[in-house]
Structures are given as structure tokens and as C-alpha cells.
Protein backbone atom coordinates (compact mmCIF):
# COMPACT_ATOMS: atom_id res chain seq x y z
CA UNK A 1 32.47 20.21 3.73
CA UNK A 2 32.06 19.82 7.31
CA UNK A 3 31.05 16.56 9.17
CA UNK A 4 27.89 15.66 10.74
CA UNK A 5 28.47 15.26 14.48
CA UNK A 6 27.85 11.39 14.27
CA UNK A 7 30.59 11.31 11.42
CA UNK A 8 33.14 13.11 13.44
CA UNK A 9 32.30 10.65 16.35
CA UNK A 10 32.85 7.95 13.99
CA UNK A 11 35.95 9.24 12.69
CA UNK A 12 37.64 9.41 16.15
CA UNK A 13 36.27 6.30 17.29
CA UNK A 14 37.43 3.93 14.58
CA UNK A 15 40.71 5.85 13.88
CA UNK A 16 41.73 5.24 17.66
CA UNK A 17 41.11 1.44 17.10
CA UNK A 18 44.29 -0.50 17.17
CA UNK A 19 43.97 -2.85 14.22
CA UNK A 20 41.21 -4.72 12.23
CA UNK A 21 39.60 -6.97 15.08
CA UNK A 22 39.02 -3.77 17.09
CA UNK A 23 37.34 -2.23 14.05
CA UNK A 24 35.33 -5.18 13.26
CA UNK A 25 33.92 -5.31 16.86
CA UNK A 26 33.22 -1.65 16.60
CA UNK A 27 31.43 -2.18 13.34
CA UNK A 28 29.20 -4.80 14.99
CA UNK A 29 28.46 -2.42 17.97
CA UNK A 30 27.39 0.30 15.36
CA UNK A 31 25.35 -1.88 13.63
CA UNK A 32 23.29 -2.92 16.53
CA UNK A 33 22.83 1.22 17.00
CA UNK A 34 20.72 1.21 13.43
CA UNK A 35 16.88 2.22 14.14
CA UNK A 36 15.09 -1.03 13.21
CA UNK A 37 12.88 -1.15 10.35
CA UNK A 38 9.39 -2.24 10.46
CA UNK A 39 8.25 -5.26 8.39
CA UNK A 40 6.44 -2.96 6.13
CA UNK A 41 9.58 -1.06 5.45
CA UNK A 42 11.63 -4.18 4.81
CA UNK A 43 9.72 -4.20 1.61
CA UNK A 44 11.08 -4.99 -1.93
CA UNK A 45 10.09 -1.04 -2.57
CA UNK A 46 13.13 -0.12 -0.52
CA UNK A 47 15.12 -2.86 -1.18
CA UNK A 48 18.80 -1.68 -2.44
CA UNK A 49 19.61 -3.90 -5.40
CA UNK A 50 23.43 -4.45 -6.12
CA UNK A 51 23.87 -5.57 -2.80
CA UNK A 52 24.92 -9.30 -2.23
CA UNK A 53 23.19 -8.96 1.31
CA UNK A 54 19.48 -8.07 1.76
CA UNK A 55 19.84 -4.22 2.43
CA UNK A 56 16.90 -1.72 2.53
CA UNK A 57 16.93 1.85 2.81
CA UNK A 58 14.46 4.46 4.15
CA UNK A 59 14.57 8.20 3.61
CA UNK A 60 12.79 11.03 5.15
CA UNK A 61 13.35 14.48 4.13
CA UNK A 62 13.26 17.11 7.30
CA UNK A 63 13.02 20.33 5.73
CA UNK A 64 16.25 20.61 3.24
CA UNK A 65 18.02 17.85 5.29
CA UNK A 66 17.62 14.10 4.56
CA UNK A 67 17.36 11.19 7.09
CA UNK A 68 18.05 7.63 6.20
CA UNK A 69 17.31 4.48 7.77
CA UNK A 70 18.61 1.37 6.87
CA UNK A 71 18.57 -2.43 7.85
CA UNK A 72 20.27 -5.60 6.53
CA UNK A 73 20.27 -9.20 7.08
CA UNK A 74 24.31 -9.06 7.56
CA UNK A 75 25.99 -8.17 10.59
CA UNK A 76 28.81 -6.64 9.28
CA UNK A 77 26.91 -4.96 6.58
CA UNK A 78 24.87 -3.14 9.41
CA UNK A 79 27.80 -1.69 10.69
CA UNK A 80 29.01 -0.81 7.58
CA UNK A 81 25.47 0.98 6.94
CA UNK A 82 25.81 2.68 10.28
CA UNK A 83 29.10 4.33 9.71
CA UNK A 84 27.93 5.36 6.02
CA UNK A 85 24.57 6.66 7.54
CA UNK A 86 26.70 8.55 10.21
CA UNK A 87 28.32 10.44 7.23
CA UNK A 88 25.43 11.22 5.30
CA UNK A 89 22.61 12.00 8.07
CA UNK A 90 21.36 15.41 7.99
CA UNK A 91 22.96 16.53 4.60
CA UNK A 92 21.26 18.30 2.14
CA UNK A 93 20.28 16.56 -1.09
CA UNK A 94 22.99 18.08 -3.37
CA UNK A 95 25.57 17.30 -0.67
CA UNK A 96 25.15 13.83 -1.15
CA UNK A 97 26.65 14.07 -4.93
CA UNK A 98 29.82 15.27 -3.11
CA UNK A 99 30.18 12.23 -0.73
CA UNK A 100 33.41 9.99 -1.75
CA UNK A 101 32.43 6.59 -0.19
CA UNK A 102 36.16 5.17 -0.75
CA UNK A 103 37.63 8.05 1.04
CA UNK A 104 35.42 7.94 3.69
CA UNK A 105 35.96 4.42 4.38
CA UNK A 106 39.76 4.88 4.10
CA UNK A 107 39.40 7.69 6.83
CA UNK A 108 38.20 5.26 9.13
CA UNK A 109 40.68 2.70 8.49
CA UNK A 110 38.20 0.48 6.79
CA UNK A 111 39.11 0.60 3.18
CA UNK A 112 41.32 -2.20 2.83
CA UNK A 113 38.85 -4.54 4.35
CA UNK A 114 36.05 -3.61 1.85
CA UNK A 115 35.88 -6.64 -0.65
CA UNK A 116 34.57 -5.42 -4.29
CA UNK A 117 31.48 -6.91 -3.54
CA UNK A 118 30.93 -4.83 -0.25
CA UNK A 119 32.65 -1.87 -2.00
CA UNK A 120 29.81 -2.40 -4.94
CA UNK A 121 26.96 -2.82 -2.54
CA UNK A 122 27.65 0.22 -0.29
CA UNK A 123 28.32 2.28 -3.55
CA UNK A 124 24.63 1.05 -4.56
CA UNK A 125 23.28 1.99 -1.43
CA UNK A 126 24.68 5.70 -1.51
CA UNK A 127 23.28 5.67 -5.39
CA UNK A 128 20.00 4.81 -4.02
CA UNK A 129 20.35 7.60 -1.35
CA UNK A 130 21.05 9.95 -3.97
CA UNK A 131 18.25 9.14 -6.46
CA UNK A 132 15.63 9.47 -3.27
CA UNK A 133 16.84 12.56 -2.61
CA UNK A 134 16.06 14.42 -5.94
């Protein structure tokens, strides 16, 4: 499976970072890039359950491809969501099933910093993406 352009950009930027401090700063910067969700989109219907922080996910189908937008009340989570969205944006529904979240974050050099609760939360986001794309 070829990576979307934003995923390639994330891979280049994060693998070039010298250490965790640089990657953490990058995560904060990527989190600021997220498209803002409206108050209406920050509804319980769009809330991802299974995350310790509040996370909302909105899906839009564009032809055969999916575009996701997400938001969170936590800065680090917004950054993690941004790199997850970079990996999945523009994929077809069936391609979402093939995403290996742990592998993606390991490729970025972020795997070791994912606590079990963050990892569970991001898996819940990916699961919700898969459900929405059915």
C-alpha cells in the first residue's frame, strides 16, 4: 500500500527529528494544523469512546475516498491525531482495515512514547474510522 502524501511528509519530518523532545514539539505543531471542529461537531454523536481525553471524529466521503477530521481537548492527543489522520486521509474504506497503528507510530519513532491508555485511545479512533467507512 502506498502512503498518502501527508503520511510521507510525516515520515520524513518525524524520522529526521533527533529525539523525543523534538518529536514532542513536532506533535504539538502538527496538532495545531488540525482543521477546527465546530461546536456542533463536538457533539456526543461524534465523540470517540475509549479515549481518556475527549476526542471527536467527523468523517466525510469524497467519492470512493474518506476524509476525516478530528479534535481533542488535549494538545499531545491532537498531535497524535494529526499524524494518524495524515496516514489515513484519502484512503478507501477497505484500505482502513489494513492500517497497522502500532507499526505506523513505530515508523515515526513515536511507538515507545505511546502509553497503553494513549495506544488504546488511538485504536478506538481507528476502530471508529473503520465503522464510519462501512
